[in-house]
mmCIF file of C-alpha atoms in Angstrom:
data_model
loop_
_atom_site.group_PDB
_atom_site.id
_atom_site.type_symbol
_atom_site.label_atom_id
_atom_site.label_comp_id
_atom_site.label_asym_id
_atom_site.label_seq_id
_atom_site.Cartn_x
_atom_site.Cartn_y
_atom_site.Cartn_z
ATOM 1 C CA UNK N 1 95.618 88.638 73.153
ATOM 2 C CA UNK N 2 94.631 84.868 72.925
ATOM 3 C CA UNK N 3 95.553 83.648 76.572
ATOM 4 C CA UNK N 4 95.436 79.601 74.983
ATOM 5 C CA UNK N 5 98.381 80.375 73.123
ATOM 6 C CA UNK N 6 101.037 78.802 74.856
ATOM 7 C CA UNK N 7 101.884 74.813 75.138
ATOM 8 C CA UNK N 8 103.253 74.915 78.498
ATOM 9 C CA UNK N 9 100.620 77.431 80.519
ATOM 10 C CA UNK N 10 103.212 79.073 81.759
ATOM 11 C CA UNK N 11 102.614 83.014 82.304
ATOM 12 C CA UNK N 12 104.994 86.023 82.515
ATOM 13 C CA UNK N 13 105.261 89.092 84.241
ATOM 14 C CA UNK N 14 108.263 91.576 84.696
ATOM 15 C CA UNK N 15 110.569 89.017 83.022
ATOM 16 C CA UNK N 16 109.552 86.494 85.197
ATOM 17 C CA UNK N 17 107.893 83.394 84.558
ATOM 18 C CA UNK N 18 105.570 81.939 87.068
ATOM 19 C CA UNK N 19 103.312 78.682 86.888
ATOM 20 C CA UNK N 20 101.171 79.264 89.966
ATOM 21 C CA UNK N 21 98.114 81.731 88.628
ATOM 22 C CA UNK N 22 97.118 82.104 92.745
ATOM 23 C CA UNK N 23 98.597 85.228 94.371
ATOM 24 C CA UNK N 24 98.573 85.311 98.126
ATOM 25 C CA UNK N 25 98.741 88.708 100.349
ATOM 26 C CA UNK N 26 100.131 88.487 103.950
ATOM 27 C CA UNK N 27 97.853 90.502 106.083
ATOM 28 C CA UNK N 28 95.229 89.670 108.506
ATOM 29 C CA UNK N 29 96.630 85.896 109.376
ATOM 30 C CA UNK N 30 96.309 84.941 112.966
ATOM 31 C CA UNK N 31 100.124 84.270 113.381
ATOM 32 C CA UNK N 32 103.288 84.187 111.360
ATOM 33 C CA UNK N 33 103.608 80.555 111.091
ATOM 34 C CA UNK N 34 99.955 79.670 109.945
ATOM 35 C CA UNK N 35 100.707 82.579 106.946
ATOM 36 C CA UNK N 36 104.035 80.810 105.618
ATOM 37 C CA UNK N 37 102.158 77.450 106.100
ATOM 38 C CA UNK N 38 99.524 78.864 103.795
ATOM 39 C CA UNK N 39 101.763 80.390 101.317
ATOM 40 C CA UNK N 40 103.181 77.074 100.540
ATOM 41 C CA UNK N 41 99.894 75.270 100.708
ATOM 42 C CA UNK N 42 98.760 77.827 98.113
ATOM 43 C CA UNK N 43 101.748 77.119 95.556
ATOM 44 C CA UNK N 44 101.714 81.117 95.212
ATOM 45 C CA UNK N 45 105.064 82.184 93.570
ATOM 46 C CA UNK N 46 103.811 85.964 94.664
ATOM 47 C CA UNK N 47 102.918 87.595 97.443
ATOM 48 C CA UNK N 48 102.568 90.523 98.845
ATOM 49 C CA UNK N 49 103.343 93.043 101.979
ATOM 50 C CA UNK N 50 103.343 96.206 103.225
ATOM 51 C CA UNK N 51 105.518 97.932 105.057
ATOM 52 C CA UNK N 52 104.808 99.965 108.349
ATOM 53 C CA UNK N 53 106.870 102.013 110.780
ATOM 54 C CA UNK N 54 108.790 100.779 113.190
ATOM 55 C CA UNK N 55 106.712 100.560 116.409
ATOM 56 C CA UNK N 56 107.938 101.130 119.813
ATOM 57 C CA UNK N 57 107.810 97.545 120.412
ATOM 58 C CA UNK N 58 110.782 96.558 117.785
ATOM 59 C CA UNK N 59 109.601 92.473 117.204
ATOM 60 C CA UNK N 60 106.632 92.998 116.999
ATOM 61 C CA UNK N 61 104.854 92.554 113.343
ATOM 62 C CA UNK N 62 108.553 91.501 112.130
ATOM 63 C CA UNK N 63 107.582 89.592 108.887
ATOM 64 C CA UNK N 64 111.039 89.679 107.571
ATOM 65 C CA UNK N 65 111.990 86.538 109.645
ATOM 66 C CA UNK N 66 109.051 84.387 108.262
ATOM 67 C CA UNK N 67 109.588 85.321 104.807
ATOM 68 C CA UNK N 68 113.151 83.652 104.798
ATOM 69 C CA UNK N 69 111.477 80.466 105.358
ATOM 70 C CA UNK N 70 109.862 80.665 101.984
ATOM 71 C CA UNK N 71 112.570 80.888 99.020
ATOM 72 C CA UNK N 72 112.086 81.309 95.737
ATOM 73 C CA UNK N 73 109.203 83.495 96.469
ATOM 74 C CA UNK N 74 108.784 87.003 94.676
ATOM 75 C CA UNK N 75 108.101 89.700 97.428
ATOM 76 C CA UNK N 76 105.863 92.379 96.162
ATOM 77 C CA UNK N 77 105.449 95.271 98.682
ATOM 78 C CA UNK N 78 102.335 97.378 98.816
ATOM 79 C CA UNK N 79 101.825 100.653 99.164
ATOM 80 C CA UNK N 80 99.022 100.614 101.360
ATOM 81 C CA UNK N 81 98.351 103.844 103.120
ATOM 82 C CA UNK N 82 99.281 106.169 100.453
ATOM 83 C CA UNK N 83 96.567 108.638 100.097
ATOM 84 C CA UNK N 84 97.805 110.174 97.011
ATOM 85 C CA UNK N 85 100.292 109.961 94.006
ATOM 86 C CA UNK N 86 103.565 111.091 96.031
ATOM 87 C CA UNK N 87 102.828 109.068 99.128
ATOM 88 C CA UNK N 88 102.467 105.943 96.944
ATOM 89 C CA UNK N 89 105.698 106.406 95.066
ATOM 90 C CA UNK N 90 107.727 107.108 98.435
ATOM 91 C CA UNK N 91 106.117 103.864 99.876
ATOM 92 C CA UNK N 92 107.810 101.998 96.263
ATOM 93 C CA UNK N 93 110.919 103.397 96.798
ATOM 94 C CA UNK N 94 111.120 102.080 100.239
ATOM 95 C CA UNK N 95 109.559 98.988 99.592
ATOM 96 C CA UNK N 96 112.124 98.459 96.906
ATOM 97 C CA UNK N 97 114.855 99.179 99.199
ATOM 98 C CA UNK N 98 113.510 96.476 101.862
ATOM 99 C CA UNK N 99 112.887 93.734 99.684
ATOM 100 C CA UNK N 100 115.560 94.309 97.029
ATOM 101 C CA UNK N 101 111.882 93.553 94.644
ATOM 102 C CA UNK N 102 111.713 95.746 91.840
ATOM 103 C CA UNK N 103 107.464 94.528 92.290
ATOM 104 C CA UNK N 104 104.916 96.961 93.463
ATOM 105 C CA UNK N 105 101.201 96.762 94.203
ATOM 106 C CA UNK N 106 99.836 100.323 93.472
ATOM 107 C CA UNK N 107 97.531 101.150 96.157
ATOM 108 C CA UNK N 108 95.974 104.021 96.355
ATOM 109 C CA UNK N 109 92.529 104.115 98.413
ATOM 110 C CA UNK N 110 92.029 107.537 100.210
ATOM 111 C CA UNK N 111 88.281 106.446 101.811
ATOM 112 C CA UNK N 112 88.547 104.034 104.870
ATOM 113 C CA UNK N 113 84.526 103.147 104.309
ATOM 114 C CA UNK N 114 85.106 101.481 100.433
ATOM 115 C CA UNK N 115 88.857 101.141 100.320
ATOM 116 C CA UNK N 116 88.586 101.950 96.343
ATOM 117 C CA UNK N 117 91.173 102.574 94.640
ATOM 118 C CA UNK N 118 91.690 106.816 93.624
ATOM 119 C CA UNK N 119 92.066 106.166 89.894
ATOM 120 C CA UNK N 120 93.854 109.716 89.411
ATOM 121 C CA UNK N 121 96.684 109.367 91.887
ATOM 122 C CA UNK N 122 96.806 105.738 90.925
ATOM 123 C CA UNK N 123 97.551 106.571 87.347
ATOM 124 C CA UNK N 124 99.971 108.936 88.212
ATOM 125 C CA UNK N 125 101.796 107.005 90.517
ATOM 126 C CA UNK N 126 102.094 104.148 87.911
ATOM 127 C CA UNK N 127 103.284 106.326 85.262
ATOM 128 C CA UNK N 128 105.942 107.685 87.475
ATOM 129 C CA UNK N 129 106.757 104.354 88.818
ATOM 130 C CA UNK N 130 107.022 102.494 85.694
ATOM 131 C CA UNK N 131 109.551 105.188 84.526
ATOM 132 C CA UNK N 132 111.834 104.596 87.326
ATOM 133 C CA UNK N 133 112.182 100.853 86.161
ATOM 134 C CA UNK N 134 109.275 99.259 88.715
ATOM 135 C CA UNK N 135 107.325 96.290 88.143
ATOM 136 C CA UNK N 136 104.231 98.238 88.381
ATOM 137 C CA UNK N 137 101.095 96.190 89.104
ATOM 138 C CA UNK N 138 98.097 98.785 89.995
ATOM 139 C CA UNK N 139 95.050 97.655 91.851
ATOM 140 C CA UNK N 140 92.428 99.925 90.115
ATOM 141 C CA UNK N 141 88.650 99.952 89.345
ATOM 142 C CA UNK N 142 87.360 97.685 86.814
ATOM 143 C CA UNK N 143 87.645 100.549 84.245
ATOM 144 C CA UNK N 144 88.344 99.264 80.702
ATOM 145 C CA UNK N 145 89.151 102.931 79.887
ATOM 146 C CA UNK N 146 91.512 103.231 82.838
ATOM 147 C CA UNK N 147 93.307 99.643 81.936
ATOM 148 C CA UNK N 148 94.213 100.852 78.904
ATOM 149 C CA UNK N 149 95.871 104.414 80.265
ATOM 150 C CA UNK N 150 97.789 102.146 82.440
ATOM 151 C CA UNK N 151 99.151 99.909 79.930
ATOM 152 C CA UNK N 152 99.674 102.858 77.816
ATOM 153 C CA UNK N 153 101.987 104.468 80.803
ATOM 154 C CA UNK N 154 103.898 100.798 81.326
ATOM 155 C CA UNK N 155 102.039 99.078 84.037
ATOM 156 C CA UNK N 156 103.023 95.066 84.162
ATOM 157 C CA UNK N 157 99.764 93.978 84.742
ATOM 158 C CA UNK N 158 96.210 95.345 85.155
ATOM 159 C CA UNK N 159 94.441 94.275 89.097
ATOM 160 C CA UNK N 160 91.321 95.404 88.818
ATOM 161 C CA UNK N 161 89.014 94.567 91.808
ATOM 162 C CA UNK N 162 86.368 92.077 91.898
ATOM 163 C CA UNK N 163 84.878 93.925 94.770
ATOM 164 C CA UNK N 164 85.277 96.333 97.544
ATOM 165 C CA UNK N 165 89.004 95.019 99.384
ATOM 166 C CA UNK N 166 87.762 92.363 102.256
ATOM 167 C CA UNK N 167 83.948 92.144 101.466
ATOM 168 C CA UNK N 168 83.793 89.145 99.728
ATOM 169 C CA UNK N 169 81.168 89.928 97.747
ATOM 170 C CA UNK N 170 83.182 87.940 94.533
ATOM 171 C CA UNK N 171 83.249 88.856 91.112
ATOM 172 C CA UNK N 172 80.800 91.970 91.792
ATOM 173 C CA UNK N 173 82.602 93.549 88.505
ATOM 174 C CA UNK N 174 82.068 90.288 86.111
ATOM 175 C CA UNK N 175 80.831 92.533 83.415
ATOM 176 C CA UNK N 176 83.664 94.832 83.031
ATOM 177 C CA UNK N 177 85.899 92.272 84.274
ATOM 178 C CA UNK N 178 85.257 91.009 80.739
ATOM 179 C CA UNK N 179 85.791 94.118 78.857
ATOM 180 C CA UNK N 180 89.364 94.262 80.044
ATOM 181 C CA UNK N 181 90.462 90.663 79.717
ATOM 182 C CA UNK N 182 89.401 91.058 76.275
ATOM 183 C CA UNK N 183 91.858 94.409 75.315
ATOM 184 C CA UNK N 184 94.291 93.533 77.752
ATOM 185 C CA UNK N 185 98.155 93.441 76.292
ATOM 186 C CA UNK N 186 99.251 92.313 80.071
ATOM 187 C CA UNK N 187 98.325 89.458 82.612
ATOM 188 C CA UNK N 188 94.887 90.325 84.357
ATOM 189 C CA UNK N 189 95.335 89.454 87.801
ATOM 190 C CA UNK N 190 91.812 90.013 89.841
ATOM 191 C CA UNK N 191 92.731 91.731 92.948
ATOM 192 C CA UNK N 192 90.226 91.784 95.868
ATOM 193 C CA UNK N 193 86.710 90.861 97.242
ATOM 194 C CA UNK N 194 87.156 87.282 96.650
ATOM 195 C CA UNK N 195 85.247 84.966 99.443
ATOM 196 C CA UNK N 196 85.645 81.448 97.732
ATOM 197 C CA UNK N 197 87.350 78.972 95.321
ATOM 198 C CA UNK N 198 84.338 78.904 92.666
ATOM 199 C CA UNK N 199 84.884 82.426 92.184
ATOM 200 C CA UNK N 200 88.663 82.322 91.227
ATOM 201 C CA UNK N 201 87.720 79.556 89.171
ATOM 202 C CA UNK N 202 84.990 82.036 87.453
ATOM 203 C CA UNK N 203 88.353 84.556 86.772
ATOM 204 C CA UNK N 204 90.494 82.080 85.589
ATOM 205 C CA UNK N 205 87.386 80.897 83.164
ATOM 206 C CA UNK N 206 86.854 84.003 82.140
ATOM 207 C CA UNK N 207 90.520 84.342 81.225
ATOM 208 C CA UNK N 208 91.825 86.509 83.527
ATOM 209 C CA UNK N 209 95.458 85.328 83.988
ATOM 210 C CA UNK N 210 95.388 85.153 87.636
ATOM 211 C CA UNK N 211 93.777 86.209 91.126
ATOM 212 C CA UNK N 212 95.230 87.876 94.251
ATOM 213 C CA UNK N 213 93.364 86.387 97.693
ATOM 214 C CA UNK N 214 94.045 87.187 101.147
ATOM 215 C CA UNK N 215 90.897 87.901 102.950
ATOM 216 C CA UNK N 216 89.382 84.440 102.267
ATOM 217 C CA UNK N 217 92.079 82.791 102.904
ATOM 218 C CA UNK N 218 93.636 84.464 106.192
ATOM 219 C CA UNK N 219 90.216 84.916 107.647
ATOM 220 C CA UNK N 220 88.948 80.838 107.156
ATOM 221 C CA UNK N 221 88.657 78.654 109.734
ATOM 222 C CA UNK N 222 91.649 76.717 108.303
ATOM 223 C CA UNK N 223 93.051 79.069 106.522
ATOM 224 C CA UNK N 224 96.041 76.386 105.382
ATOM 225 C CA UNK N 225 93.072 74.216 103.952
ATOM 226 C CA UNK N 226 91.696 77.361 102.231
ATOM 227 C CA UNK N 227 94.885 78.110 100.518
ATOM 228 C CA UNK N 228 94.809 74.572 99.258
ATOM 229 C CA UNK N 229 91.283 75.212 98.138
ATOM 230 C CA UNK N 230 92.076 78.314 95.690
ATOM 231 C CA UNK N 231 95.295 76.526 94.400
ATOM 232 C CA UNK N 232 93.117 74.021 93.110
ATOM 233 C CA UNK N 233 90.158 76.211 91.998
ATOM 234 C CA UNK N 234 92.550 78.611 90.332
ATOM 235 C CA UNK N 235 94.108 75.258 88.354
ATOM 236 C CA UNK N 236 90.375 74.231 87.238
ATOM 237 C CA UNK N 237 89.512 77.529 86.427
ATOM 238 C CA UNK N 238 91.896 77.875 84.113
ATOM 239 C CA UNK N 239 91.816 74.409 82.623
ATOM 240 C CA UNK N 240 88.400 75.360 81.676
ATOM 241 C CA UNK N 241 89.105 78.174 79.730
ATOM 242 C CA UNK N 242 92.162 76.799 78.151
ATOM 243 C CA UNK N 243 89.274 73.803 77.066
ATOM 244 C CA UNK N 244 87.071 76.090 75.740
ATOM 245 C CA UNK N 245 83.535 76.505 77.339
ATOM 246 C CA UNK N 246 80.190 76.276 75.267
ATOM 247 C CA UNK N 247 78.395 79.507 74.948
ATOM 248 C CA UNK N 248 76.005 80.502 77.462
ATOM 249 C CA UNK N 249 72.127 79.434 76.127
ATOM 250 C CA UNK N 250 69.412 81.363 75.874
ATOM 251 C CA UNK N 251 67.394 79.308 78.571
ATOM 252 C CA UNK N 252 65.764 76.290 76.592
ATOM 253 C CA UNK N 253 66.765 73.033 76.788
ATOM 254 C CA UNK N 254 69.300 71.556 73.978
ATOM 255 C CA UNK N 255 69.190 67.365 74.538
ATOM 256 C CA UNK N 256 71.968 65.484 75.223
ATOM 257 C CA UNK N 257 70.193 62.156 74.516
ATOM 258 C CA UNK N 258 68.576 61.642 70.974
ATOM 259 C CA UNK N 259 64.786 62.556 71.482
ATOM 260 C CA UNK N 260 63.774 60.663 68.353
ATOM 261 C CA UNK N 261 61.944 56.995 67.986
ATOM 262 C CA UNK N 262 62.307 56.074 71.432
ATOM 263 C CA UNK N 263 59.672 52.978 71.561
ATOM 264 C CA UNK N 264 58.193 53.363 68.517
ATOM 265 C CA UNK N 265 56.680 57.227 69.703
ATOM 266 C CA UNK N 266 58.077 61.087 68.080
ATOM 267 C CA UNK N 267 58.036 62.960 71.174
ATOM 268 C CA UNK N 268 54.777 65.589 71.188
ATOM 269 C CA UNK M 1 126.621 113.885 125.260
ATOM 270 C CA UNK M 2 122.940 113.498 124.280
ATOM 271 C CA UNK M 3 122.030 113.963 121.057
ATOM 272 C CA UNK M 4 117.991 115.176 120.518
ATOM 273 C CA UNK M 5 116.446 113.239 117.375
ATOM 274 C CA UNK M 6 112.875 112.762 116.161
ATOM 275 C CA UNK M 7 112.402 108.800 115.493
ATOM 276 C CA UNK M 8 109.117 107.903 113.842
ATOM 277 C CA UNK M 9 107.890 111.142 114.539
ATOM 278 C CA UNK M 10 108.601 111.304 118.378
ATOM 279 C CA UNK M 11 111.848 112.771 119.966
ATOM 280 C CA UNK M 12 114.342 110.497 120.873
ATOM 281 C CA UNK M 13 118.002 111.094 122.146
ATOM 282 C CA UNK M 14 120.053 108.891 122.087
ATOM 283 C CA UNK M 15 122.607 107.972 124.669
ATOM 284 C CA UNK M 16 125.958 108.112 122.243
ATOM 285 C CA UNK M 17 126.311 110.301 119.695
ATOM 286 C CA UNK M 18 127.064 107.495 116.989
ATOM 287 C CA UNK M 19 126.489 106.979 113.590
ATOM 288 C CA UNK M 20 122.786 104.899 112.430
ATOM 289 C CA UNK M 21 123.772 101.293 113.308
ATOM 290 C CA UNK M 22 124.745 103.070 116.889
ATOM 291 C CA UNK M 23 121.291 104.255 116.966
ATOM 292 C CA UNK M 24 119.350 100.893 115.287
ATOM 293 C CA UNK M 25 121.853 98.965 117.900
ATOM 294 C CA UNK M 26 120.255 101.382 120.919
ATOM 295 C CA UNK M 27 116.687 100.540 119.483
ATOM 296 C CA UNK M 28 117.321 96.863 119.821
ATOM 297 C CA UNK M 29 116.810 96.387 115.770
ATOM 298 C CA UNK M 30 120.350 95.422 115.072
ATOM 299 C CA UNK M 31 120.376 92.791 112.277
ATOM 300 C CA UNK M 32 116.473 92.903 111.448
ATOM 301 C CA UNK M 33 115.306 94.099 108.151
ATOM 302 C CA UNK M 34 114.476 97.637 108.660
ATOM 303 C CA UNK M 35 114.753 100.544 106.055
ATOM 304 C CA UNK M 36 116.485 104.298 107.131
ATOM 305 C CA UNK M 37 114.832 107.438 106.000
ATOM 306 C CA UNK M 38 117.357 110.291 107.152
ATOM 307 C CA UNK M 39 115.832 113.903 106.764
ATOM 308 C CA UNK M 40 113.672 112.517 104.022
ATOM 309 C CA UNK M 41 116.107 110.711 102.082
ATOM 310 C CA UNK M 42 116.251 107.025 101.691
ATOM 311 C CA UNK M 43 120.017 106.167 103.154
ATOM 312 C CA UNK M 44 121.328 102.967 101.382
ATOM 313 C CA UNK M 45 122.012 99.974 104.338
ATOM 314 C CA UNK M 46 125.959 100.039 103.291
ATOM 315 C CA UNK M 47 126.142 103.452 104.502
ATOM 316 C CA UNK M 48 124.591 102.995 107.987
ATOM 317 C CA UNK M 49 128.476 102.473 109.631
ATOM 318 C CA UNK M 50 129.629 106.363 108.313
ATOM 319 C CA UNK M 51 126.734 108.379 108.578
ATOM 320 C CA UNK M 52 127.068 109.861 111.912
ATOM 321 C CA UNK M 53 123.706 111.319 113.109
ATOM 322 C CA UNK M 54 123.113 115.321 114.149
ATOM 323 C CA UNK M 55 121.431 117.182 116.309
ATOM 324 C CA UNK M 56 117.908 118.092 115.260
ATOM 325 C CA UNK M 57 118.256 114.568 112.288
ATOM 326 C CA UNK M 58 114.804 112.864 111.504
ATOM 327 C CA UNK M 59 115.080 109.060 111.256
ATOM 328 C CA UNK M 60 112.453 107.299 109.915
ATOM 329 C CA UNK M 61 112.469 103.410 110.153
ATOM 330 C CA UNK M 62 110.255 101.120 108.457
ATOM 331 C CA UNK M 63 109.594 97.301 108.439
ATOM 332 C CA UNK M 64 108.044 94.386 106.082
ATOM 333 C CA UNK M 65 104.260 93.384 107.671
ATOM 334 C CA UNK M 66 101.555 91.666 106.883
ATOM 335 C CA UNK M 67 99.452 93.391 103.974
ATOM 336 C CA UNK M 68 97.152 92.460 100.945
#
């Protein structure tokens, strides 16, 4: 689909419309108040959780309290530790039930070592999911094949991975990256492996519709600062593509300047 | 009388036989954002006051936290 459609860049997902194209997971921030400062810094209209049992300490890890201080925000729970299909789908029910968010980040990663997603039980989950009336929004391989079997089941969105959750090692995936932005029927929203602001810009220029940080952003020194940082990346990013870049040269030189009659000489 | 539950997993009994909001009252959760799974099944928050809890019942109780 041609992402410079619209007049207003507006962007919609599970009949809602959001302007901020900067996702923001919870985890991994040093204390409650530093994450809700960075949510707002970010402008992210999205964010996401996950949902644990209760330990035997009962305030401990109590996010429910800090979330009330941000309004207006969309709540999508995770289903982090699911190792397969069923596990995932149980964690969506209850998430649902929590947050009263029909949203769900598909998460299925069985190995500890690469945290990649299982792209069987993930598709399964989604199709099951997406039946029951969920917001489904996988985080999957960069699999063009795979994007389209989860569109094709009902997913809301596609979150492929830049790279491995947490490494930072950016936009590892650029080149199928591409492949799905260019099929995609639903938002692209590049989930994971992010480590700075250039390389959301590079998604957004790319025309993926949106990214999803949290590493980079809970593990900065300022992570509030950070925050700020993508917001703005994420806005140039897409600003570029919506421009239109020129195409990528071959490696010579193309002048900007005339080269001709400059002092009475042809250049040699 | 004491009743014998497993909570998370680990046995539990509980002081009063009660119903669930006896039990998340007992825990110290009462009025935080936690979600019941009795015996497997989700149990809806409005029916937390009626559903008296059983010998042998497994509660599980989850939470919103921090996550990616």
């Amino acid at each position: 689909m041609d992402r410079r459609e619209t007049a207003k860049d507006d962007w919609d997902v599970g009949g809602r419309r959001f302007s901020s194209r900067l996702l923001l997971g919870t985890g991994k921030f040093s204390d409650r108040g530093t994450m809700v400062e960075a949510v707002r810094a970010s402008g992210s209209e999205v964010v996401t959780v996950a949902l644990r049992r209760v330990g035997r300490e009962p305030r401990e890890d109590d996010l429910a309290d800090a979330l009330r201080g941000l309004p207006g925000i969309t709540l999508m729970p995770n289903t982090s530790g699911a190792r397969d299909a069923a596990e995932a789908i149980r964690a969506a029910r209850l998430g649902r039930e929590l947050t009263g968010s029909p949203f769900v980040k598909v998460e299925i990663h069985p190995d500890p070592h690469h945290l990649l997603p299982d792209p069987l039980e993930t598709y399964e989950a989604c199709r099951a999911l997406a039946a029951e009336g969920f917001v489904v929004m996988p985080y999957m391989p960069a699999d063009p094949v795979l994007a389209r079997r989860l569109e094709d089941v009902g997913c809301a969105s596609l979150m492929p991975l830049g790279s491995a959750i947490g490494s930072g090692r950016g936009l590892a995936t650029a080149e199928m990256l591409r492949l799905i932005v260019r099929d995609a029927r639903v938002p692209v929203i590049v989930d994971a492996g992010l480590r700075s602001p250039s390389e959301a810009a590079a998604a957004l220029e790319m025309g993926c519709d949106a990214v999803l940080v949290n590493s980079a952003v809970a593990g900065a020194l300022n992570p509030v600062g950070m925050a700020a940082a993508f917001a703005r990346a994420v806005e140039a990013g897409r600003a570029a593509f919506r421009a239109g870049l020129i195409p990528r040269g071959r490696g010579e030189a193309a002048a900007t300047s005339p080269l001709t009659a400059f002092l009475g000489e042809e250049p040699r | 009388m004491d009743v014998k539950l497993t909570v998370n997993e680990e046995a539990y009994e509980t002081r009063a036989a009660g119903s669930v909001t006896t039990l998340l009252d007992e825990m110290g959760l009462a009025g935080q954002a936690v979600v019941v799974v009795l015996n497997g099944e989700v149990l809806p928050a409005a029916a937390r006051d009626e559903q008296a809890l059983r010998e042998g019942d497994r509660v599980d109780l989850f939470r919103i936290v921090g996550g990616g």
